[in-house]
Short mmCIF file of C-alpha atoms in Angstrom, two decimals:
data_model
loop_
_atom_site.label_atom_id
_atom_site.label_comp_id
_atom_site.label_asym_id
_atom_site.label_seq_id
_atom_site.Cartn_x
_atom_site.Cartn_y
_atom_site.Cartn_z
CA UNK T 1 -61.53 38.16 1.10
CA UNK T 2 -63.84 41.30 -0.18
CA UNK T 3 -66.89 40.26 -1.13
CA UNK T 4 -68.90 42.55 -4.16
CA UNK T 5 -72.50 43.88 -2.45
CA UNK T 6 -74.25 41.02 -4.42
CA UNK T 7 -72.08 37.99 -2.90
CA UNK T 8 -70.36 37.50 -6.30
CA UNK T 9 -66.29 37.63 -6.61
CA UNK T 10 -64.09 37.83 -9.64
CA UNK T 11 -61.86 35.18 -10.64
CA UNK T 12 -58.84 36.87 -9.15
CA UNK T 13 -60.31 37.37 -5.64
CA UNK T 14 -61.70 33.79 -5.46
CA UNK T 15 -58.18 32.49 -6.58
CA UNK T 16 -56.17 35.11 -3.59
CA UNK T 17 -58.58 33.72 -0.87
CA UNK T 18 -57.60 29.98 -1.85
CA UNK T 19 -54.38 31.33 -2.33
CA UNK T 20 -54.26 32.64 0.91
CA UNK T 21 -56.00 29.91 2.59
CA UNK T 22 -53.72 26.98 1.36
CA UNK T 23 -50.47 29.15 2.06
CA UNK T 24 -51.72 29.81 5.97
CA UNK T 25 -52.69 25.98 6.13
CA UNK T 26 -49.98 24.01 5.08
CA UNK T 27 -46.95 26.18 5.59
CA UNK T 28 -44.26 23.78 5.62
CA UNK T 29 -45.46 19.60 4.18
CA UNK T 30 -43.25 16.55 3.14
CA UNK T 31 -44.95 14.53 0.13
CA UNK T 32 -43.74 11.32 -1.19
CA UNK T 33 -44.67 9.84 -4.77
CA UNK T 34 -43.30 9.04 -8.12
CA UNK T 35 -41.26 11.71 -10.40
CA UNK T 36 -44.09 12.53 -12.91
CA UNK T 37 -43.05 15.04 -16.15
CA UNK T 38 -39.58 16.15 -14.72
CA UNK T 39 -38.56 18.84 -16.93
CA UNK T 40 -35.49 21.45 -15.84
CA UNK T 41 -35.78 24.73 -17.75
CA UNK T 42 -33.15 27.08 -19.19
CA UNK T 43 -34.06 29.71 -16.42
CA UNK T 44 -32.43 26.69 -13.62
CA UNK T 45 -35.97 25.84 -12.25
CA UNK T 46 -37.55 22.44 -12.29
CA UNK T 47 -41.16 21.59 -13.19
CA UNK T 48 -42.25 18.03 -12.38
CA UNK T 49 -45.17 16.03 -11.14
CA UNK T 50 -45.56 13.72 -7.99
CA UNK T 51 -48.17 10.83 -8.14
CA UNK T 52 -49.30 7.57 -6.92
CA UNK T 53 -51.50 4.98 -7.75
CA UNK T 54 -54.62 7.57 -7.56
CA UNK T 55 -53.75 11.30 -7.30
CA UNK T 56 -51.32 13.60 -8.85
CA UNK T 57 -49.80 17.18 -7.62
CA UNK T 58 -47.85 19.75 -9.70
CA UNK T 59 -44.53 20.68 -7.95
CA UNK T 60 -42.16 23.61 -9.02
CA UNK T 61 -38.42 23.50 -7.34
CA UNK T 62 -36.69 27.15 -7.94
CA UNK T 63 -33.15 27.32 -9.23
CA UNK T 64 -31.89 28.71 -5.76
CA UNK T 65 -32.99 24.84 -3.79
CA UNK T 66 -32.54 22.99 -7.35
CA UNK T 67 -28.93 23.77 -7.22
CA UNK T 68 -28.71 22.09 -3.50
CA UNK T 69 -29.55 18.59 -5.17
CA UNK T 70 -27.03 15.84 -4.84
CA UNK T 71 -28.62 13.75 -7.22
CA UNK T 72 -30.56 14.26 -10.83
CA UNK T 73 -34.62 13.50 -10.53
CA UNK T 74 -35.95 11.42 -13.23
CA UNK T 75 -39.24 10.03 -14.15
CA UNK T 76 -40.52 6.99 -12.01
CA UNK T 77 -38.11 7.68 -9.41
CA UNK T 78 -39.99 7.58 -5.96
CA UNK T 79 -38.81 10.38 -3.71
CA UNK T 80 -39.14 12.64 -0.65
CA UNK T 81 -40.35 16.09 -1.77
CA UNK T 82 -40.33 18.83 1.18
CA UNK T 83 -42.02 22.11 1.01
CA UNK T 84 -45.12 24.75 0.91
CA UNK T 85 -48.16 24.68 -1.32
CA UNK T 86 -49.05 27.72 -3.10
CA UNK T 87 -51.48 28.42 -6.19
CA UNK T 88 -50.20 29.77 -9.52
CA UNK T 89 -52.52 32.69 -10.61
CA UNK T 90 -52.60 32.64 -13.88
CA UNK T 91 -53.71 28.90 -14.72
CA UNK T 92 -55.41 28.79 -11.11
CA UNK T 93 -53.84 25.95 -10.06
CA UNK T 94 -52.38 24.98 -6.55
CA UNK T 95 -48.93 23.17 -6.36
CA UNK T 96 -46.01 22.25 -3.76
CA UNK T 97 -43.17 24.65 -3.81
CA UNK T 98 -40.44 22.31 -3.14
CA UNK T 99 -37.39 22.85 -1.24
CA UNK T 100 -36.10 19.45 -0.71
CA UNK T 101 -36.10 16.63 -2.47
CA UNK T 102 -34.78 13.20 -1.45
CA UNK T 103 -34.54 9.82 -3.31
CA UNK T 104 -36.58 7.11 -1.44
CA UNK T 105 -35.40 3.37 -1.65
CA UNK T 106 -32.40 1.71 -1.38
CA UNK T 107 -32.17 1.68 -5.26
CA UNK T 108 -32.55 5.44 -5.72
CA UNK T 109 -30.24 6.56 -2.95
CA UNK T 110 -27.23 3.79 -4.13
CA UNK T 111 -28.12 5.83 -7.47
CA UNK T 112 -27.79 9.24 -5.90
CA UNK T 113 -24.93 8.15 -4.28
CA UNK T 114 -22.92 7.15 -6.70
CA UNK T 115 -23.26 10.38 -9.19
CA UNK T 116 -22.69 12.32 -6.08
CA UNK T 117 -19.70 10.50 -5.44
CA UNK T 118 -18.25 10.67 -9.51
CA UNK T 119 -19.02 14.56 -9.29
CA UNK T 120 -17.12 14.94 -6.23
CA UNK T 121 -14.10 12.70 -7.17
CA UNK T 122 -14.14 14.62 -10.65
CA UNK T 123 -13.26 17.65 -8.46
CA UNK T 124 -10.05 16.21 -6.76
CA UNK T 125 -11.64 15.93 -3.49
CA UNK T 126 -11.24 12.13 -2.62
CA UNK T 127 -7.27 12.67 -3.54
CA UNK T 128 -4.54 11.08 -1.47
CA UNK T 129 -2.27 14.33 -2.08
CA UNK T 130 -5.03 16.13 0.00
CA UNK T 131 -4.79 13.68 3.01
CA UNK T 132 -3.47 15.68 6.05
CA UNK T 133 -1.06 13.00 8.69
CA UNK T 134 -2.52 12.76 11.83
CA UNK T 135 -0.37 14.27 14.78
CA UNK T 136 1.23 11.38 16.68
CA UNK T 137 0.62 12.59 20.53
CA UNK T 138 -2.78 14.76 20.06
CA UNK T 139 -3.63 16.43 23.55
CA UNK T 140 -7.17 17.84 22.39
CA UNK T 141 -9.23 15.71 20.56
CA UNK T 142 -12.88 17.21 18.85
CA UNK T 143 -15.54 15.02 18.26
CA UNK T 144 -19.01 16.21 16.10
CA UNK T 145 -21.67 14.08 16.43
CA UNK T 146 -25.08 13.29 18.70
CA UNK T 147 -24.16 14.09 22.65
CA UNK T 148 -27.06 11.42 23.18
CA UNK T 149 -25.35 8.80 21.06
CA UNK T 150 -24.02 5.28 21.77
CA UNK T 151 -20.88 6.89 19.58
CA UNK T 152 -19.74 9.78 21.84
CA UNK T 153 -19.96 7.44 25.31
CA UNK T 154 -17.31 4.86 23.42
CA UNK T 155 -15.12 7.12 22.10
CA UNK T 156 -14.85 9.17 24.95
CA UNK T 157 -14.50 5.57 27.03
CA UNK T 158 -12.05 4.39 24.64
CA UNK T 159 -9.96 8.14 24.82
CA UNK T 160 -10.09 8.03 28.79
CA UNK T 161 -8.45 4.45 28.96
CA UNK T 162 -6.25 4.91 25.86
CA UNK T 163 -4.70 8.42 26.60
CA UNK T 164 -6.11 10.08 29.92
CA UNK T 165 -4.55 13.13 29.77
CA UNK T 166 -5.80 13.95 26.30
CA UNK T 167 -8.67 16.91 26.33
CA UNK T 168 -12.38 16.26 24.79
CA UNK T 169 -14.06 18.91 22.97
CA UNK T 170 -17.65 17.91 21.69
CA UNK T 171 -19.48 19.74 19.66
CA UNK T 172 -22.86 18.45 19.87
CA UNK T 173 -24.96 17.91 16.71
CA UNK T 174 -27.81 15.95 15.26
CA UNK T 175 -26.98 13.30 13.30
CA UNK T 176 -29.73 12.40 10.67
CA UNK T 177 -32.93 13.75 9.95
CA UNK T 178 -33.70 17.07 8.81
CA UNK T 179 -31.21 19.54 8.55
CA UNK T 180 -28.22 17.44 9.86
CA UNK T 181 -26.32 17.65 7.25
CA UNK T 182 -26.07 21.45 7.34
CA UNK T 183 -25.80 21.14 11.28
CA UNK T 184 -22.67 19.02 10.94
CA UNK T 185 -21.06 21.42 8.08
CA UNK T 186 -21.85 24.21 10.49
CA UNK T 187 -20.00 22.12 13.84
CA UNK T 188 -16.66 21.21 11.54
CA UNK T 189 -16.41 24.86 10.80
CA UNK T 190 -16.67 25.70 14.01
CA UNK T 191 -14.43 23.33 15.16
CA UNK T 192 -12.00 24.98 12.93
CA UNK T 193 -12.27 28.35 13.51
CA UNK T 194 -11.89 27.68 17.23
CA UNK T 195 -8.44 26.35 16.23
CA UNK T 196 -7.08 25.05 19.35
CA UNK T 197 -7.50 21.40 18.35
CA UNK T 198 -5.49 18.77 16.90
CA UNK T 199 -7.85 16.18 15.62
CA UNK T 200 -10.99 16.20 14.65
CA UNK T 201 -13.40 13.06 14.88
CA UNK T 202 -16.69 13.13 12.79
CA UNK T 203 -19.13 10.21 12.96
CA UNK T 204 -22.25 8.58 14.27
CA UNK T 205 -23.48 5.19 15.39
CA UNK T 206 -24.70 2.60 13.23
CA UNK T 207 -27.82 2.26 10.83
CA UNK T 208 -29.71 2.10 8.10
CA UNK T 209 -28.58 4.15 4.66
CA UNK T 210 -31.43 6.44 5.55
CA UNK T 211 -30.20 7.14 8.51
CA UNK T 212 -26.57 7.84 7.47
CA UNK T 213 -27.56 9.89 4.62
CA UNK T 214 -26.64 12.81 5.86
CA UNK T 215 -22.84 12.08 5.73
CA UNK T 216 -23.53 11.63 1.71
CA UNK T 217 -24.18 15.16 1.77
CA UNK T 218 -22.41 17.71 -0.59
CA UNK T 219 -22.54 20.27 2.55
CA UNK T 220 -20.73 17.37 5.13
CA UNK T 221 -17.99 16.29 2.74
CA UNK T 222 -16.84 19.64 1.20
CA UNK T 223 -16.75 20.76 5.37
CA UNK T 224 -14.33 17.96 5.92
CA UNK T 225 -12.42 18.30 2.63
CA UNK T 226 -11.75 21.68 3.59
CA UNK T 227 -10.95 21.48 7.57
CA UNK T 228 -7.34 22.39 8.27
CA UNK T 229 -7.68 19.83 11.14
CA UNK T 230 -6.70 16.41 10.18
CA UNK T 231 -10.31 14.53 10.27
CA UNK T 232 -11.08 11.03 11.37
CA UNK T 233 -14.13 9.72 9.61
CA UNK T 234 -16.39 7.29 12.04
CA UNK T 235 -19.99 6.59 10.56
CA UNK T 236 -21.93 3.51 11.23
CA UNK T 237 -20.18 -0.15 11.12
CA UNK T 238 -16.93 -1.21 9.25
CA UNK T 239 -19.32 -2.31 6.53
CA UNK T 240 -20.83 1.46 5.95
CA UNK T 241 -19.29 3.79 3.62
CA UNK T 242 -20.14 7.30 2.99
CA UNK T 243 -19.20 10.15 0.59
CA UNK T 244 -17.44 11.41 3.83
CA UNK T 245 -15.18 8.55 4.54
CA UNK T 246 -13.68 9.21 1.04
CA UNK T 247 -13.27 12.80 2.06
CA UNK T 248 -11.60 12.66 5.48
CA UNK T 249 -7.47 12.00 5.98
CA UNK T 250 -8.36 8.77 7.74
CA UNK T 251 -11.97 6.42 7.64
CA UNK T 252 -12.03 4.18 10.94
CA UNK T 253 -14.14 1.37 10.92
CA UNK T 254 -16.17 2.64 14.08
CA UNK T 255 -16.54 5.39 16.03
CA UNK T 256 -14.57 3.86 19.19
CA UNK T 257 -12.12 3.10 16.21
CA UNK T 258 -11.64 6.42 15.32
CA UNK T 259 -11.35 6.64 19.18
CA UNK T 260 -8.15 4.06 19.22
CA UNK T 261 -6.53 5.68 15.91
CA UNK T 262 -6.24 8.99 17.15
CA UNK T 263 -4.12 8.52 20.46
CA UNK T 264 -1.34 5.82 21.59
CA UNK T 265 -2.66 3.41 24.17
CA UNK T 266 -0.42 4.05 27.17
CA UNK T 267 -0.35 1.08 28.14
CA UNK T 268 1.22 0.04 24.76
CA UNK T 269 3.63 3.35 25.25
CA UNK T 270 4.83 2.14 28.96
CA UNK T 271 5.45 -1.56 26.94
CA UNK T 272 7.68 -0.05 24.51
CA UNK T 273 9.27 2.84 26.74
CA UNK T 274 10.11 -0.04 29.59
CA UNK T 275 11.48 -2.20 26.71
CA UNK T 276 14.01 1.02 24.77
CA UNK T 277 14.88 1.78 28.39
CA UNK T 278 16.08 -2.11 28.93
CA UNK T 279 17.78 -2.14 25.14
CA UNK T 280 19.72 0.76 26.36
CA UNK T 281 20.90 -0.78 29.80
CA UNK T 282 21.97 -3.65 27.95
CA UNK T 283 23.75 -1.07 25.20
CA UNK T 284 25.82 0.45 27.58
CA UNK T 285 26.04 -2.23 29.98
CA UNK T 286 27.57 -3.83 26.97
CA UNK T 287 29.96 -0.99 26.10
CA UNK T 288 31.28 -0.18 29.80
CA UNK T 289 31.98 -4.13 29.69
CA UNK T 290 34.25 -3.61 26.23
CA UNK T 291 35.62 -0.87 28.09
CA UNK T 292 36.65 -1.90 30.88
CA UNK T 293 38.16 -5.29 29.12
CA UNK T 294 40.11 -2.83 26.61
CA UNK T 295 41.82 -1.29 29.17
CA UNK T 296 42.51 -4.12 31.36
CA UNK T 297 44.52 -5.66 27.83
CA UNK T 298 45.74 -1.95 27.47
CA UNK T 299 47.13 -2.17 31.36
CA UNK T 300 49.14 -5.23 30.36
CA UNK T 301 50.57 -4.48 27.06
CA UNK T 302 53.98 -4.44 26.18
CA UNK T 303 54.15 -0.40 25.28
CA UNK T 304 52.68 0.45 28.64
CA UNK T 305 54.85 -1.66 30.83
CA UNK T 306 58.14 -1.00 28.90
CA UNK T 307 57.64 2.38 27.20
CA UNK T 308 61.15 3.40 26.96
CA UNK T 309 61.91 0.11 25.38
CA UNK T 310 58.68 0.62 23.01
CA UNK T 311 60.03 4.29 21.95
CA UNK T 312 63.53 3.08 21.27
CA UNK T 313 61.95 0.51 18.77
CA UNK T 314 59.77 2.87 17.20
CA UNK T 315 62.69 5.01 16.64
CA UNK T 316 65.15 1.89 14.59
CA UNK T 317 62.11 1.33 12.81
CA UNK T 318 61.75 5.14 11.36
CA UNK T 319 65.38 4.76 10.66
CA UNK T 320 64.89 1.83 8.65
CA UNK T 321 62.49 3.04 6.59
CA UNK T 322 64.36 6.28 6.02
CA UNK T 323 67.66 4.63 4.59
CA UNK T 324 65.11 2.46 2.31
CA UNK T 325 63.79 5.97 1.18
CA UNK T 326 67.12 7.37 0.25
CA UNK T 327 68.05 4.26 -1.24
CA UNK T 328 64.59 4.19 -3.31
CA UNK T 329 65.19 7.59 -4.39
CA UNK T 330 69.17 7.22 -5.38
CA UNK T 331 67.97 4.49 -7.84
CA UNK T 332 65.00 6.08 -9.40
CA UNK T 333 67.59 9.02 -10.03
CA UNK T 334 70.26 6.69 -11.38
CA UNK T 335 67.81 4.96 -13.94
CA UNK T 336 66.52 8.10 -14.90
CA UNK T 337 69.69 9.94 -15.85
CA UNK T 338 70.65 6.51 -17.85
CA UNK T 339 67.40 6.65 -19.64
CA UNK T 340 67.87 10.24 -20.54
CA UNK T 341 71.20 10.05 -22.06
CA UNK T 342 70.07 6.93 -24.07
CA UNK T 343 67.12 9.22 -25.60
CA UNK T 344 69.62 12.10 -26.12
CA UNK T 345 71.92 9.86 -28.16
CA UNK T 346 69.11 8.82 -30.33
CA UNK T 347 68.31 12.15 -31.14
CA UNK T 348 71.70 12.81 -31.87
CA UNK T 349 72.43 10.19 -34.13
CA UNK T 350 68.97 10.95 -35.93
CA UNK T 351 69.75 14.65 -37.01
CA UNK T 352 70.83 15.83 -39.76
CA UNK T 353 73.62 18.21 -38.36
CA UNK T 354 75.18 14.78 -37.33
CA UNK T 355 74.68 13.34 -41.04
CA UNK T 356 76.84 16.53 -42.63
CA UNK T 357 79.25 15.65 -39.62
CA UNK T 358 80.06 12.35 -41.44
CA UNK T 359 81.15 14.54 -44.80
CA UNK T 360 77.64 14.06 -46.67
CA UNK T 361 76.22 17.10 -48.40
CA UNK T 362 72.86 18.59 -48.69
CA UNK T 363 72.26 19.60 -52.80
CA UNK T 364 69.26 21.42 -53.56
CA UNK T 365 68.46 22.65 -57.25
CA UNK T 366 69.35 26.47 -57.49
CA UNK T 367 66.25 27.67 -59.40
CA UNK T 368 63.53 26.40 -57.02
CA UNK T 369 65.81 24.94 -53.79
CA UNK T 370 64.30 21.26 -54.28
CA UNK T 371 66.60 18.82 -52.74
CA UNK T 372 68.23 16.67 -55.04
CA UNK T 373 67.76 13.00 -54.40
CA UNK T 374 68.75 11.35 -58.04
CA UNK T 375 70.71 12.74 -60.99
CA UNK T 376 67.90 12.21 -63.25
CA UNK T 377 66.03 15.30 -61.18
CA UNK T 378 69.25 17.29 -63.06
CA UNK T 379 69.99 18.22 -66.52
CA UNK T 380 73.67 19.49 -67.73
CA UNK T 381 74.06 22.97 -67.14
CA UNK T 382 71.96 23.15 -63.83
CA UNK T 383 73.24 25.09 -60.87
CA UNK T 384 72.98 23.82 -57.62
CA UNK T 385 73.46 24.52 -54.07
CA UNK T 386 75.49 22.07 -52.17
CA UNK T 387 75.34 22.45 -48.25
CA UNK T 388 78.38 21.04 -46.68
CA UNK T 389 79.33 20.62 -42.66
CA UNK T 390 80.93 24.31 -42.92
CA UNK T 391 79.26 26.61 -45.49
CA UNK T 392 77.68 26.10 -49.55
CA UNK T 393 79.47 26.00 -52.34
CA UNK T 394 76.88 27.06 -56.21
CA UNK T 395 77.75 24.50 -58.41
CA UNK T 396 77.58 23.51 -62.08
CA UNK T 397 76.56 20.59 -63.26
CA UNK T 398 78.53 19.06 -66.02
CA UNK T 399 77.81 15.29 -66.82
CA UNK T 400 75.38 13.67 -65.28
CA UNK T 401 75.58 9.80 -64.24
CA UNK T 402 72.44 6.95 -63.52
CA UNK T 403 74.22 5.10 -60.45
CA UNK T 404 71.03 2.91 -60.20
CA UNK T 405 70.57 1.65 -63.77
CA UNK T 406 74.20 1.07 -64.74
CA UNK T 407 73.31 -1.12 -67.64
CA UNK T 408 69.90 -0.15 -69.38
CA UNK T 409 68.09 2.82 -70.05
CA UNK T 410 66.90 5.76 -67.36
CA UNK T 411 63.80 6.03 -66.13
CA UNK T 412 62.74 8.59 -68.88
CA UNK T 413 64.38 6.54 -71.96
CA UNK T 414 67.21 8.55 -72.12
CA UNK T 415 70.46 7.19 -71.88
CA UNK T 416 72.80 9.07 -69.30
CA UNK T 417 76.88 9.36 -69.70
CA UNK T 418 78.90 6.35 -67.99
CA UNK T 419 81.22 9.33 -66.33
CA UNK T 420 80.43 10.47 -62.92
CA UNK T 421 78.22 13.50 -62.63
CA UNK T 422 80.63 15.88 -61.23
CA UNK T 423 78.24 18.51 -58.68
CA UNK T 424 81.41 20.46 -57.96
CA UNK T 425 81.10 19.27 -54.46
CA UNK T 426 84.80 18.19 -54.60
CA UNK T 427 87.95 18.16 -55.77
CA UNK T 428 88.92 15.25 -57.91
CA UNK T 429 92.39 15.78 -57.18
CA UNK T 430 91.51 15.99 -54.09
CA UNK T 431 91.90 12.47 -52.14
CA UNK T 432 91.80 13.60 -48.47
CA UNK T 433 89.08 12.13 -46.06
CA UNK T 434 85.30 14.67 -46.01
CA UNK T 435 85.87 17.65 -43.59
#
């Protein structure tokens, strides 16, 4: 800090020395108090206040580290607040650069929780359609968690006695505290770029939701959601669940769970090899027996001890049945033919060639070829055309006689002639029998 040759400094240089001063002496702090003033401008930053029961400290949280929070600070809420103190020129006024920020208490965290977990779940990531099978005989297995862990001694137990020939790859990583979260995105990534496993195993021991808090992590889940190895989630007890459990293709309870879901027990594979291998023996012990007994009865048959005699039958019987064929077939024939001729003699006796054959005419009025069906359809004078077995004959008609209403009046009021209507068909003289 320049000092002016009488001692005194400006504003500006007395506010860069604390500046300067404050920034050199607490570099990196972690502050806990109650959310004071929490206001989120339209620029993405945060402005808010941190305070307890004496004392109060301005805290700004840029856009950039704002963006990182998995939960949404509001006033009263008691939290975690990690960063570097600075002063702001212009008002002169020191404050913590924050950026970090962590709900404290069960309360908050369940809260933080829970709109992490809605966000998340809004975004399809929890979905069963995502949920990759594990393979059924894995031969390398990766595990991400603590190498100094009570977790990675039982799984690895639990993989030796289950499945010894399966390969352990461990990716060492801290668990819970600072930075863990990004530590175990960073290992599942790893794992999967190195490409040459089959299942992946991501967990931790038990305890409290503090100390499992890093598996709520945006960072954690979206690495598992996105691993192209099938996961196996393994945090804390059966009781615990985490944001990553939801994530993962399969939650185990524990992490020497996770241990017995990933690989057959051989033990349990020897059990159920030994007893397929015994159902087959007894299969084709089974079928040799029926064998065997099938040809013994085949041995003693009739056909094989008297084949000639066999073949000789065999050949009456195709005899048989070929006489009963020809006979079949003669009869269907017979009462077809009959059945034909019966439906030709209708047809004969129904046409009209057949009528004229009988000596009936056909007489149709000359001037529009109507046929003539009653004499009242005539007047005297008409012509008509009478159609006879052999050739038509133009006629004249000259009386015309009602056979149907022999004593009254016609149909029309007019009374016909008693005398025959005479169509010129034939000859009255002439008495032979219709050609």
């Amino acid at each position: 800090m320049h000092e002016s040759d009488n001692g005194v400094l400006t504003v500006t240089e007395l506010t860069a020395g604390i500046k300067t001063l404050l920034e050199e002496s607490f570099p990196y702090v972690s502050v806990s108090g109650e959310i004071s003033n929490y206001k989120r401008h339209s620029s993405g930053h945060a402005y808010f206040s941190l305070k307890d029961d004496r004392s109060q400290l301005r805290c700004v949280m840029w856009r950039s580290a704002n963006r990182k929070l998995t939960f949404e600070p509001e006033d009263g809420m008691e939290v975690l607040a990690r960063g570097a103190l600075s002063v702001y020129d212009v008002q002169g006024q020191y404050q913590l650069v924050a950026q970090q920020l962590k709900p404290v208490g069960a309360g908050a965290l369940q809260a933080a929780f829970e709109r992490l977990k809605a966000r998340l779940e809004s975004e399809g990531l929890f979905r069963e359609e995502h949920k990759q099978a594990l393979p059924s005989f894995p031969e390398r297995v990766g595990v991400v968690t603590s190498a100094s862990g009570a977790a990675i001694r039982d799984i690895i137990q639990v993989l030796r006695r289950r499945a010894p020939w399966v390969s352990i790859i461990l990716r060492p990583t801290p668990v819970q505290g600072e930075g863990a979260a990004a530590e175990i995105a960073a290992a599942i990534e790893e794992m999967n770029d190195y490409g040459e496993l089959d299942v992946l195993i991501v967990g931790r021991g038990g305890g409290s939701v503090e100390d499992l808090w890093a598996f709520n992590e945006e960072a954690v889940v979206r690495a598992v959601f996105q691993s192209r190895i099938p996961v196996v989630s393994a945090v804390g007890h059966e009781t615990d669940y985490t944001l990553t459990d939801f994530a993962a293709d399969v939650r185990a309870p524990t992490p020497s769970g996770a241990a017995e879901i990933v690989v057959r027990d051989l033990r349990e594979l020897k059990e159920r090899s030994e007893a397929v291998l015994r159902r087959l023996c007894g299969s084709m012990t089974g079928y040799l027996d029926r064998s065997r007994q099938r040809v013994a009865t085949a041995l003693t048959s009739y056909g094989l001890r008297r084949p000639v005699d066999q073949i000789g039958q065999f050949a009456q019987f195709t005899d048989e049945l070929t006489r009963r064929l020809a006979d079949r077939c003669f009869h269907d024939h017979e009462t077809r033919v009959q059945l034909v001729g019966g439906l030709a003699g209708r047809l004969q006796a129904l046409s009209p060639l057949s009528v004229l054959e009988r000596g009936y005419a056909v007489c149709q009025r000359a001037s529009d070829g109507r046929i003539v069906r009653d004499a009242d359809e005539l007047s005297v004078d008409d012509r008509v055309n009478v159609r006879l077995r052999k050739g038509e004959a133009l006629c004249r008609v000259e009386h015309l006689h009602d056979g149907a209403e022999p004593s009254g009046a016609s149909a029309h009021g007019k009374r016909r002639e008693e005398a025959p209507a005479n169509f010129g068909l034939f000859d009255e003289s002439d008495t032979s029998e219709p050609a």
